[in-house]
């Protein structure tokens, strides 16, 4: 099965759901127009289809390996990366002043969906490089910027994000890696980092590590963490590569999925200390880390979309070709493609509509980021930044949960063949499973959503977003479009549940914080269903009004929105109950279950 | 992490939820009493803990391999099997007249949960042998029974179930394997079977294959399928092994999980034809197959329970040991076991209560089977048989879906460590994924439930079962037990949804069958939530009334029931909507999605 980028879905979602036209019409990206954007999408799609998708399977079966201290990548990965850099995809969204092309983040995320759908293990590398670029732009001294940014942006070098240590995962307070000032402006780093994606690889001459560590006098906790640049090779003044730095990959992890991506244990200071440079203020590492992390979180959400799409295509392809059983009411000896069986069609509709909903949420978040960067009006920028902040945990968590669920349902569509590795469906099920975990587990996202994002701007950000969802629900109700069936009522019920639980949680934050924390994950999922359902309905309204189709079938757009609303979104009733009642059992749950 | 059989949970569920005491009190199994049953459970638990759990990991990492035409099993599998036979576990539930111990199916299923929880790849082998035993007892000629049953029952030989062919999976109409009568009462079989679990292995001297094939003059479709016994070695009259039969394992599949279990492609007739004997009537194979399949379906449901339990224990263990973050409201530099974080406790409660609900459903089904075999009164036997028939698809499908969901949530509890294969959580996620597929996909179970089981006895079986659920809901309501919180209301809402959708589907069967088929899977899940919730509540009532605890903590029993009702069962509201509306989108879904 060959993955094909769903360019029509991507362009339609950008244009009619995510609000990409606001960027174009507002001239936020100079003379960028929809035709150009569309041509870029087509070109990226060609690259993903022809260069990345074909090596996805080898990535899984061969995996990355550590041989004599060197990482060996699966066949084709290094060559594909060189072509990717050559084609300029690395510099896509980076600012022009640092050598980038200055294109919208939203277009960058659309293109990233293609890399991840085609080859999630490959796509991770640029995701992390870009996170490093953001940190350097926001917090790096001028000298560091000029030294590293051009090559990181072009992709000539890659970046890694080094946060986790064995005792410090979700909880960064207990980081132990130490950075000792040498006195010449540099620091010597010693310690061990784990789960470092592309911490070592042969794709590029140099790798620029962004590393969290503690200064000698640092206070306990997250206020004592600083961020450092630690290059694999220390660049000379003329830009050539100098001394090999004292940081090595000691081991690669043996993982459930994304085998093509090397996940390294990194040792700093086996030979006395790795040379690093401080990024930003001493003890200001957490802030710099969140700069790296926020877009990376959205990027991981996009992985959920990409892997969901790929699993859907794989299952659809199988269901169209595999013949089993007679259709209801047909001659007993007839046999039909299994897609004609209602239960199989239902599974495929689940997969497709969940993937579309996740895409709609993620792209909407990315357009908000663009507006927050570019709008002329400061208050508009601020509002958009808040909207992006509110939606980022949803985009990360709900998209990645949907990705796992979709990959699992994709196996089910295949029946027994789904369990056989050669079929390919199993790889998606394995690959998808990491996305709800890294860049902050989905549980951490939920806590972020409830404790920091709901209260943003005194709750106004949440209320504004709700108002938008309600407006869509009203438009659906007044459209009287038979094709949308009960979508309007279903939307209204879910949005009301979102509003009520949001209010309840906000009160609990003051009164009973543990209750808010117990309900955070069900709330996050409820939010995803309500937002996803409304955004799909927005697309359906646009499709029925006959706007530019971008090649999408209007009936399919409407059907997805309706199926999501009628068959999936009803879960919000149960989630509403879980949000407000989970604390009653959870309060004693740990103690009762935890007894040995 | 070592799996420990949850003997207390198992005994409590049998005694207070599944109605095992009806078997004891009614004297259906002579002088079997609860103390003896409990002693048997303890003994089986010892075997599972000490012999099977320790080799589970080697089963995964080494896997079964085909070397020079011979299957090589992972370390310890063959030795463990010999001990298992020696201890008499093979003959556990088989009838005394054939050399079995004649113990209850329900006790057999409880013990099977232990084999699967300890080592799912190992447990599969007896599951299939027992299926073959059932077919031979129900349909085999006396000569076949005396020749094969004693050794299959003791476990000296194993059995395989050979149904699937490349073109015939869920749809057995298109089977091609041929059986040509030789004239001496034997048949020559030629053809290829796929996905044959333990079709070849070195655990025993002989393997007895039960094979579906077509006679030369067989009509098209399932009415033209016959069942044959095809031994690997043809036994001589004196019982010694004679000629090697013309059936070989041509290949082992490379699977997502259950690596320790050899899944074979079997070739019949490479040297002219494999010798087989007809079981039952010519063209009567389908009936014989369902005899094999029905208890095997329940057995697969039990696998879902076993793997869910194992995943839960693994996650619980990790959550008690892993320290990250401060508890809400505690000093900033404190750090606690992650089980103290509400979101982690919530995930563990989800896992535990889903597993307990699945266990309650599966055991209740198995007690109904025992009553259907043993009750003195014919109408009671019939009623129980119908109840077992109604519940079997729920026990198979909902337990296995819960198993997959629980294994996935188990990875999430581990964070990044869950994605590392050495941790062990990933194996459960991979192993669990087969159970919703084999022995009839869960979609096939749903179709069986709606089209054949709902209408049983004119709908009386379903109404009787509903009445039992309602009675529990009323008892909960009248118990006024604060510990159960809103359980009563939640139960009532779900049971009402079950009743209404069951009625709706019954009407659709006559009026719009495709609509019933589109809603079948959501209905099956709804049924599982309503039944599981009510059965857990039944256990909670027993716990609060202070019956024999079997070592279970009464607070934990109540908490599980309450958590299931308040945080999970609410999904039934959405499922109700999906049952009755899915057909509206599904009717066009296949056509719209299927366009190339």
PDB file of N, CA and C in Angstrom, chain A residues 510-595:
ATOM      1  N   UNK A 510     -10.509  26.805  42.094  1.00  0.00           N
ATOM      2  CA  UNK A 510     -10.437  27.596  43.321  1.00  0.00           C
ATOM      3  C   UNK A 510     -10.802  26.768  44.541  1.00  0.00           C
ATOM      4  N   UNK A 511     -11.784  25.883  44.363  1.00  0.00           N
ATOM      5  CA  UNK A 511     -12.358  25.210  45.538  1.00  0.00           C
ATOM      6  C   UNK A 511     -11.764  23.840  45.841  1.00  0.00           C
ATOM      7  N   UNK A 512     -11.500  23.078  44.793  1.00  0.00           N
ATOM      8  CA  UNK A 512     -11.072  21.696  44.999  1.00  0.00           C
ATOM      9  C   UNK A 512     -10.220  21.284  43.812  1.00  0.00           C
ATOM     10  N   UNK A 513      -8.976  21.720  43.904  1.00  0.00           N
ATOM     11  CA  UNK A 513      -8.092  21.566  42.755  1.00  0.00           C
ATOM     12  C   UNK A 513      -7.915  20.095  42.348  1.00  0.00           C
ATOM     13  N   UNK A 514      -7.908  19.192  43.311  1.00  0.00           N
ATOM     14  CA  UNK A 514      -7.739  17.772  42.989  1.00  0.00           C
ATOM     15  C   UNK A 514      -8.900  17.266  42.133  1.00  0.00           C
ATOM     16  N   UNK A 515     -10.093  17.814  42.376  1.00  0.00           N
ATOM     17  CA  UNK A 515     -11.253  17.411  41.566  1.00  0.00           C
ATOM     18  C   UNK A 515     -11.061  17.868  40.126  1.00  0.00           C
ATOM     19  N   UNK A 516     -10.523  19.072  39.955  1.00  0.00           N
ATOM     20  CA  UNK A 516     -10.265  19.563  38.594  1.00  0.00           C
ATOM     21  C   UNK A 516      -9.245  18.680  37.893  1.00  0.00           C
ATOM     22  N   UNK A 517      -8.230  18.260  38.630  1.00  0.00           N
ATOM     23  CA  UNK A 517      -7.187  17.428  38.019  1.00  0.00           C
ATOM     24  C   UNK A 517      -7.730  16.049  37.636  1.00  0.00           C
ATOM     25  N   UNK A 518      -8.634  15.506  38.445  1.00  0.00           N
ATOM     26  CA  UNK A 518      -9.201  14.188  38.140  1.00  0.00           C
ATOM     27  C   UNK A 518     -10.064  14.230  36.885  1.00  0.00           C
ATOM     28  N   UNK A 519     -10.671  15.400  36.631  1.00  0.00           N
ATOM     29  CA  UNK A 519     -11.555  15.510  35.465  1.00  0.00           C
ATOM     30  C   UNK A 519     -10.865  16.057  34.232  1.00  0.00           C
ATOM     31  N   UNK A 520      -9.568  16.337  34.328  1.00  0.00           N
ATOM     32  CA  UNK A 520      -8.887  17.058  33.244  1.00  0.00           C
ATOM     33  C   UNK A 520      -8.867  16.277  31.927  1.00  0.00           C
ATOM     34  N   UNK A 521      -8.514  14.999  31.991  1.00  0.00           N
ATOM     35  CA  UNK A 521      -8.412  14.234  30.737  1.00  0.00           C
ATOM     36  C   UNK A 521      -9.771  14.019  30.069  1.00  0.00           C
ATOM     37  N   UNK A 522     -10.812  13.623  30.816  1.00  0.00           N
ATOM     38  CA  UNK A 522     -12.121  13.539  30.154  1.00  0.00           C
ATOM     39  C   UNK A 522     -12.544  14.887  29.550  1.00  0.00           C
ATOM     40  N   UNK A 523     -12.204  15.994  30.239  1.00  0.00           N
ATOM     41  CA  UNK A 523     -12.557  17.308  29.694  1.00  0.00           C
ATOM     42  C   UNK A 523     -11.827  17.575  28.385  1.00  0.00           C
ATOM     43  N   UNK A 524     -10.561  17.227  28.355  1.00  0.00           N
ATOM     44  CA  UNK A 524      -9.766  17.464  27.150  1.00  0.00           C
ATOM     45  C   UNK A 524     -10.362  16.718  25.953  1.00  0.00           C
ATOM     46  N   UNK A 525     -10.787  15.476  26.207  1.00  0.00           N
ATOM     47  CA  UNK A 525     -11.385  14.689  25.128  1.00  0.00           C
ATOM     48  C   UNK A 525     -12.737  15.284  24.718  1.00  0.00           C
ATOM     49  N   UNK A 526     -13.509  15.692  25.701  1.00  0.00           N
ATOM     50  CA  UNK A 526     -14.796  16.338  25.414  1.00  0.00           C
ATOM     51  C   UNK A 526     -14.563  17.571  24.537  1.00  0.00           C
ATOM     52  N   UNK A 527     -13.581  18.379  24.907  1.00  0.00           N
ATOM     53  CA  UNK A 527     -13.221  19.588  24.151  1.00  0.00           C
ATOM     54  C   UNK A 527     -12.906  19.193  22.706  1.00  0.00           C
ATOM     55  N   UNK A 528     -12.133  18.143  22.547  1.00  0.00           N
ATOM     56  CA  UNK A 528     -11.749  17.706  21.204  1.00  0.00           C
ATOM     57  C   UNK A 528     -12.953  17.302  20.370  1.00  0.00           C
ATOM     58  N   UNK A 529     -13.874  16.584  20.981  1.00  0.00           N
ATOM     59  CA  UNK A 529     -15.070  16.175  20.234  1.00  0.00           C
ATOM     60  C   UNK A 529     -15.918  17.381  19.840  1.00  0.00           C
ATOM     61  N   UNK A 530     -16.129  18.284  20.801  1.00  0.00           N
ATOM     62  CA  UNK A 530     -16.980  19.443  20.512  1.00  0.00           C
ATOM     63  C   UNK A 530     -16.334  20.329  19.447  1.00  0.00           C
ATOM     64  N   UNK A 531     -15.041  20.605  19.624  1.00  0.00           N
ATOM     65  CA  UNK A 531     -14.348  21.474  18.669  1.00  0.00           C
ATOM     66  C   UNK A 531     -14.243  20.778  17.312  1.00  0.00           C
ATOM     67  N   UNK A 532     -13.860  19.512  17.332  1.00  0.00           N
ATOM     68  CA  UNK A 532     -13.717  18.767  16.075  1.00  0.00           C
ATOM     69  C   UNK A 532     -15.035  18.699  15.324  1.00  0.00           C
ATOM     70  N   UNK A 533     -16.107  18.438  16.050  1.00  0.00           N
ATOM     71  CA  UNK A 533     -17.421  18.333  15.411  1.00  0.00           C
ATOM     72  C   UNK A 533     -17.846  19.651  14.795  1.00  0.00           C
ATOM     73  N   UNK A 534     -17.612  20.746  15.533  1.00  0.00           N
ATOM     74  CA  UNK A 534     -18.013  22.052  15.012  1.00  0.00           C
ATOM     75  C   UNK A 534     -17.161  22.451  13.806  1.00  0.00           C
ATOM     76  N   UNK A 535     -15.879  22.163  13.870  1.00  0.00           N
ATOM     77  CA  UNK A 535     -15.013  22.534  12.744  1.00  0.00           C
ATOM     78  C   UNK A 535     -15.358  21.722  11.494  1.00  0.00           C
ATOM     79  N   UNK A 536     -15.657  20.442  11.677  1.00  0.00           N
ATOM     80  CA  UNK A 536     -16.068  19.643  10.511  1.00  0.00           C
ATOM     81  C   UNK A 536     -17.376  20.183   9.932  1.00  0.00           C
ATOM     82  N   UNK A 537     -18.274  20.603  10.816  1.00  0.00           N
ATOM     83  CA  UNK A 537     -19.551  21.157  10.340  1.00  0.00           C
ATOM     84  C   UNK A 537     -19.323  22.455   9.572  1.00  0.00           C
ATOM     85  N   UNK A 538     -18.352  23.242  10.042  1.00  0.00           N
ATOM     86  CA  UNK A 538     -17.989  24.476   9.331  1.00  0.00           C
ATOM     87  C   UNK A 538     -17.556  24.136   7.901  1.00  0.00           C
ATOM     88  N   UNK A 539     -16.744  23.100   7.777  1.00  0.00           N
ATOM     89  CA  UNK A 539     -16.329  22.659   6.449  1.00  0.00           C
ATOM     90  C   UNK A 539     -17.514  22.180   5.623  1.00  0.00           C
ATOM     91  N   UNK A 540     -18.431  21.469   6.267  1.00  0.00           N
ATOM     92  CA  UNK A 540     -19.592  20.949   5.544  1.00  0.00           C
ATOM     93  C   UNK A 540     -20.449  22.094   5.019  1.00  0.00           C
ATOM     94  N   UNK A 541     -20.603  23.144   5.842  1.00  0.00           N
ATOM     95  CA  UNK A 541     -21.378  24.304   5.382  1.00  0.00           C
ATOM     96  C   UNK A 541     -20.702  24.937   4.171  1.00  0.00           C
ATOM     97  N   UNK A 542     -19.394  25.059   4.233  1.00  0.00           N
ATOM     98  CA  UNK A 542     -18.661  25.637   3.096  1.00  0.00           C
ATOM     99  C   UNK A 542     -18.843  24.768   1.853  1.00  0.00           C
ATOM    100  N   UNK A 543     -18.813  23.457   2.039  1.00  0.00           N
ATOM    101  CA  UNK A 543     -18.939  22.557   0.887  1.00  0.00           C
ATOM    102  C   UNK A 543     -20.314  22.668   0.263  1.00  0.00           C
ATOM    103  N   UNK A 544     -21.353  22.788   1.107  1.00  0.00           N
ATOM    104  CA  UNK A 544     -22.706  22.877   0.540  1.00  0.00           C
ATOM    105  C   UNK A 544     -22.930  24.232  -0.116  1.00  0.00           C
ATOM    106  N   UNK A 545     -22.182  25.233   0.349  1.00  0.00           N
ATOM    107  CA  UNK A 545     -22.332  26.562  -0.273  1.00  0.00           C
ATOM    108  C   UNK A 545     -21.574  26.671  -1.592  1.00  0.00           C
ATOM    109  N   UNK A 546     -20.812  25.639  -1.896  1.00  0.00           N
ATOM    110  CA  UNK A 546     -20.181  25.615  -3.216  1.00  0.00           C
ATOM    111  C   UNK A 546     -18.949  26.475  -3.363  1.00  0.00           C
ATOM    112  N   UNK A 547     -18.160  26.623  -2.306  1.00  0.00           N
ATOM    113  CA  UNK A 547     -16.878  27.323  -2.451  1.00  0.00           C
ATOM    114  C   UNK A 547     -15.885  26.455  -3.236  1.00  0.00           C
ATOM    115  N   UNK A 548     -14.677  26.978  -3.355  1.00  0.00           N
ATOM    116  CA  UNK A 548     -13.615  26.241  -4.048  1.00  0.00           C
ATOM    117  C   UNK A 548     -13.469  24.862  -3.386  1.00  0.00           C
ATOM    118  N   UNK A 549     -13.613  23.809  -4.177  1.00  0.00           N
ATOM    119  CA  UNK A 549     -13.622  22.467  -3.576  1.00  0.00           C
ATOM    120  C   UNK A 549     -12.222  21.933  -3.326  1.00  0.00           C
ATOM    121  N   UNK A 550     -11.226  22.486  -4.010  1.00  0.00           N
ATOM    122  CA  UNK A 550      -9.850  21.973  -3.919  1.00  0.00           C
ATOM    123  C   UNK A 550      -9.793  20.491  -4.274  1.00  0.00           C
ATOM    124  N   UNK A 551     -10.800  20.025  -4.986  1.00  0.00           N
ATOM    125  CA  UNK A 551     -10.790  18.621  -5.386  1.00  0.00           C
ATOM    126  C   UNK A 551     -11.526  17.696  -4.435  1.00  0.00           C
ATOM    127  N   UNK A 552     -12.066  18.249  -3.360  1.00  0.00           N
ATOM    128  CA  UNK A 552     -12.829  17.399  -2.434  1.00  0.00           C
ATOM    129  C   UNK A 552     -14.267  17.243  -2.915  1.00  0.00           C
ATOM    130  N   UNK A 553     -14.803  16.051  -2.668  1.00  0.00           N
ATOM    131  CA  UNK A 553     -16.186  15.747  -2.981  1.00  0.00           C
ATOM    132  C   UNK A 553     -17.061  16.326  -1.870  1.00  0.00           C
ATOM    133  N   UNK A 554     -17.985  17.207  -2.240  1.00  0.00           N
ATOM    134  CA  UNK A 554     -18.802  17.889  -1.223  1.00  0.00           C
ATOM    135  C   UNK A 554     -19.605  16.886  -0.396  1.00  0.00           C
ATOM    136  N   UNK A 555     -20.095  15.841  -1.037  1.00  0.00           N
ATOM    137  CA  UNK A 555     -20.891  14.857  -0.293  1.00  0.00           C
ATOM    138  C   UNK A 555     -20.038  14.192   0.799  1.00  0.00           C
ATOM    139  N   UNK A 556     -18.792  13.926   0.460  1.00  0.00           N
ATOM    140  CA  UNK A 556     -17.917  13.282   1.447  1.00  0.00           C
ATOM    141  C   UNK A 556     -17.660  14.202   2.635  1.00  0.00           C
ATOM    142  N   UNK A 557     -17.469  15.494   2.355  1.00  0.00           N
ATOM    143  CA  UNK A 557     -17.229  16.460   3.433  1.00  0.00           C
ATOM    144  C   UNK A 557     -18.425  16.490   4.384  1.00  0.00           C
ATOM    145  N   UNK A 558     -19.623  16.512   3.822  1.00  0.00           N
ATOM    146  CA  UNK A 558     -20.840  16.552   4.638  1.00  0.00           C
ATOM    147  C   UNK A 558     -21.000  15.248   5.421  1.00  0.00           C
ATOM    148  N   UNK A 559     -20.740  14.148   4.753  1.00  0.00           N
ATOM    149  CA  UNK A 559     -20.913  12.832   5.376  1.00  0.00           C
ATOM    150  C   UNK A 559     -19.988  12.659   6.579  1.00  0.00           C
ATOM    151  N   UNK A 560     -18.752  13.122   6.438  1.00  0.00           N
ATOM    152  CA  UNK A 560     -17.793  13.025   7.554  1.00  0.00           C
ATOM    153  C   UNK A 560     -18.270  13.820   8.755  1.00  0.00           C
ATOM    154  N   UNK A 561     -18.720  15.049   8.484  1.00  0.00           N
ATOM    155  CA  UNK A 561     -19.175  15.909   9.580  1.00  0.00           C
ATOM    156  C   UNK A 561     -20.378  15.272  10.267  1.00  0.00           C
ATOM    157  N   UNK A 562     -21.270  14.730   9.469  1.00  0.00           N
ATOM    158  CA  UNK A 562     -22.482  14.139  10.027  1.00  0.00           C
ATOM    159  C   UNK A 562     -22.159  12.853  10.804  1.00  0.00           C
ATOM    160  N   UNK A 563     -21.298  12.045  10.238  1.00  0.00           N
ATOM    161  CA  UNK A 563     -20.947  10.799  10.929  1.00  0.00           C
ATOM    162  C   UNK A 563     -20.259  11.099  12.254  1.00  0.00           C
ATOM    163  N   UNK A 564     -19.351  12.061  12.223  1.00  0.00           N
ATOM    164  CA  UNK A 564     -18.657  12.428  13.459  1.00  0.00           C
ATOM    165  C   UNK A 564     -19.674  12.883  14.512  1.00  0.00           C
ATOM    166  N   UNK A 565     -20.618  13.706  14.088  1.00  0.00           N
ATOM    167  CA  UNK A 565     -21.607  14.243  15.033  1.00  0.00           C
ATOM    168  C   UNK A 565     -22.539  13.152  15.535  1.00  0.00           C
ATOM    169  N   UNK A 566     -23.038  12.335  14.642  1.00  0.00           N
ATOM    170  CA  UNK A 566     -24.087  11.383  15.024  1.00  0.00           C
ATOM    171  C   UNK A 566     -23.549  10.104  15.651  1.00  0.00           C
ATOM    172  N   UNK A 567     -22.398   9.646  15.200  1.00  0.00           N
ATOM    173  CA  UNK A 567     -21.915   8.354  15.688  1.00  0.00           C
ATOM    174  C   UNK A 567     -20.790   8.445  16.707  1.00  0.00           C
ATOM    175  N   UNK A 568     -20.081   9.566  16.758  1.00  0.00           N
ATOM    176  CA  UNK A 568     -18.922   9.634  17.653  1.00  0.00           C
ATOM    177  C   UNK A 568     -19.035  10.705  18.738  1.00  0.00           C
ATOM    178  N   UNK A 569     -19.602  11.835  18.383  1.00  0.00           N
ATOM    179  CA  UNK A 569     -19.566  12.976  19.295  1.00  0.00           C
ATOM    180  C   UNK A 569     -20.433  12.760  20.533  1.00  0.00           C
ATOM    181  N   UNK A 570     -21.374  11.819  20.453  1.00  0.00           N
ATOM    182  CA  UNK A 570     -22.228  11.526  21.601  1.00  0.00           C
ATOM    183  C   UNK A 570     -21.459  11.073  22.826  1.00  0.00           C
ATOM    184  N   UNK A 571     -20.208  10.663  22.611  1.00  0.00           N
ATOM    185  CA  UNK A 571     -19.368  10.283  23.757  1.00  0.00           C
ATOM    186  C   UNK A 571     -19.271  11.433  24.757  1.00  0.00           C
ATOM    187  N   UNK A 572     -19.506  12.648  24.287  1.00  0.00           N
ATOM    188  CA  UNK A 572     -19.387  13.800  25.190  1.00  0.00           C
ATOM    189  C   UNK A 572     -20.367  13.722  26.368  1.00  0.00           C
ATOM    190  N   UNK A 573     -21.530  13.089  26.179  1.00  0.00           N
ATOM    191  CA  UNK A 573     -22.471  12.958  27.318  1.00  0.00           C
ATOM    192  C   UNK A 573     -21.806  12.204  28.456  1.00  0.00           C
ATOM    193  N   UNK A 574     -21.177  11.097  28.114  1.00  0.00           N
ATOM    194  CA  UNK A 574     -20.498  10.311  29.137  1.00  0.00           C
ATOM    195  C   UNK A 574     -19.299  11.050  29.704  1.00  0.00           C
ATOM    196  N   UNK A 575     -18.578  11.744  28.842  1.00  0.00           N
ATOM    197  CA  UNK A 575     -17.388  12.467  29.297  1.00  0.00           C
ATOM    198  C   UNK A 575     -17.758  13.578  30.267  1.00  0.00           C
ATOM    199  N   UNK A 576     -18.892  14.210  30.000  1.00  0.00           N
ATOM    200  CA  UNK A 576     -19.361  15.267  30.904  1.00  0.00           C
ATOM    201  C   UNK A 576     -19.529  14.691  32.310  1.00  0.00           C
ATOM    202  N   UNK A 577     -20.133  13.531  32.376  1.00  0.00           N
ATOM    203  CA  UNK A 577     -20.323  12.875  33.668  1.00  0.00           C
ATOM    204  C   UNK A 577     -18.970  12.535  34.298  1.00  0.00           C
ATOM    205  N   UNK A 578     -18.051  12.054  33.467  1.00  0.00           N
ATOM    206  CA  UNK A 578     -16.729  11.681  33.989  1.00  0.00           C
ATOM    207  C   UNK A 578     -15.986  12.904  34.524  1.00  0.00           C
ATOM    208  N   UNK A 579     -16.081  14.024  33.812  1.00  0.00           N
ATOM    209  CA  UNK A 579     -15.381  15.234  34.271  1.00  0.00           C
ATOM    210  C   UNK A 579     -15.816  15.585  35.687  1.00  0.00           C
ATOM    211  N   UNK A 580     -17.112  15.577  35.916  1.00  0.00           N
ATOM    212  CA  UNK A 580     -17.618  16.092  37.188  1.00  0.00           C
ATOM    213  C   UNK A 580     -17.654  15.038  38.296  1.00  0.00           C
ATOM    214  N   UNK A 581     -17.519  13.758  37.938  1.00  0.00           N
ATOM    215  CA  UNK A 581     -17.606  12.723  38.973  1.00  0.00           C
ATOM    216  C   UNK A 581     -16.317  11.938  39.214  1.00  0.00           C
ATOM    217  N   UNK A 582     -15.367  12.021  38.298  1.00  0.00           N
ATOM    218  CA  UNK A 582     -14.166  11.188  38.438  1.00  0.00           C
ATOM    219  C   UNK A 582     -13.503  11.395  39.805  1.00  0.00           C
ATOM    220  N   UNK A 583     -13.512  12.618  40.275  1.00  0.00           N
ATOM    221  CA  UNK A 583     -12.790  12.902  41.534  1.00  0.00           C
ATOM    222  C   UNK A 583     -13.324  12.078  42.706  1.00  0.00           C
ATOM    223  N   UNK A 584     -14.591  11.702  42.629  1.00  0.00           N
ATOM    224  CA  UNK A 584     -15.181  10.968  43.764  1.00  0.00           C
ATOM    225  C   UNK A 584     -14.544   9.585  43.939  1.00  0.00           C
ATOM    226  N   UNK A 585     -14.219   8.956  42.827  1.00  0.00           N
ATOM    227  CA  UNK A 585     -13.553   7.653  42.937  1.00  0.00           C
ATOM    228  C   UNK A 585     -12.039   7.813  42.939  1.00  0.00           C
ATOM    229  N   UNK A 586     -11.554   8.796  42.191  1.00  0.00           N
ATOM    230  CA  UNK A 586     -10.103   8.965  42.073  1.00  0.00           C
ATOM    231  C   UNK A 586      -9.483   9.337  43.419  1.00  0.00           C
ATOM    232  N   UNK A 587     -10.227  10.092  44.225  1.00  0.00           N
ATOM    233  CA  UNK A 587      -9.692  10.548  45.505  1.00  0.00           C
ATOM    234  C   UNK A 587      -9.225   9.372  46.365  1.00  0.00           C
ATOM    235  N   UNK A 588      -9.951   8.264  46.296  1.00  0.00           N
ATOM    236  CA  UNK A 588      -9.573   7.083  47.076  1.00  0.00           C
ATOM    237  C   UNK A 588      -8.888   6.032  46.202  1.00  0.00           C
ATOM    238  N   UNK A 589      -8.932   6.217  44.897  1.00  0.00           N
ATOM    239  CA  UNK A 589      -8.471   5.176  43.974  1.00  0.00           C
ATOM    240  C   UNK A 589      -7.021   4.795  44.155  1.00  0.00           C
ATOM    241  N   UNK A 590      -6.167   5.805  44.221  1.00  0.00           N
ATOM    242  CA  UNK A 590      -4.749   5.515  44.346  1.00  0.00           C
ATOM    243  C   UNK A 590      -4.470   4.730  45.616  1.00  0.00           C
ATOM    244  N   UNK A 591      -5.086   5.164  46.713  1.00  0.00           N
ATOM    245  CA  UNK A 591      -4.831   4.510  47.996  1.00  0.00           C
ATOM    246  C   UNK A 591      -5.328   3.065  47.987  1.00  0.00           C
ATOM    247  N   UNK A 592      -6.530   2.862  47.457  1.00  0.00           N
ATOM    248  CA  UNK A 592      -7.119   1.522  47.494  1.00  0.00           C
ATOM    249  C   UNK A 592      -6.393   0.574  46.535  1.00  0.00           C
ATOM    250  N   UNK A 593      -6.119   1.054  45.338  1.00  0.00           N
ATOM    251  CA  UNK A 593      -5.421   0.188  44.373  1.00  0.00           C
ATOM    252  C   UNK A 593      -3.973  -0.020  44.791  1.00  0.00           C
ATOM    253  N   UNK A 594      -3.416   0.994  45.436  1.00  0.00           N
ATOM    254  CA  UNK A 594      -1.988   0.970  45.713  1.00  0.00           C
ATOM    255  C   UNK A 594      -1.580   0.052  46.855  1.00  0.00           C
ATOM    256  N   UNK A 595      -2.560  -0.412  47.647  1.00  0.00           N
ATOM    257  CA  UNK A 595      -2.213  -1.329  48.746  1.00  0.00           C
ATOM    258  C   UNK A 595      -1.522  -2.573  48.214  1.00  0.00           C
TER     259      UNK A 595
END
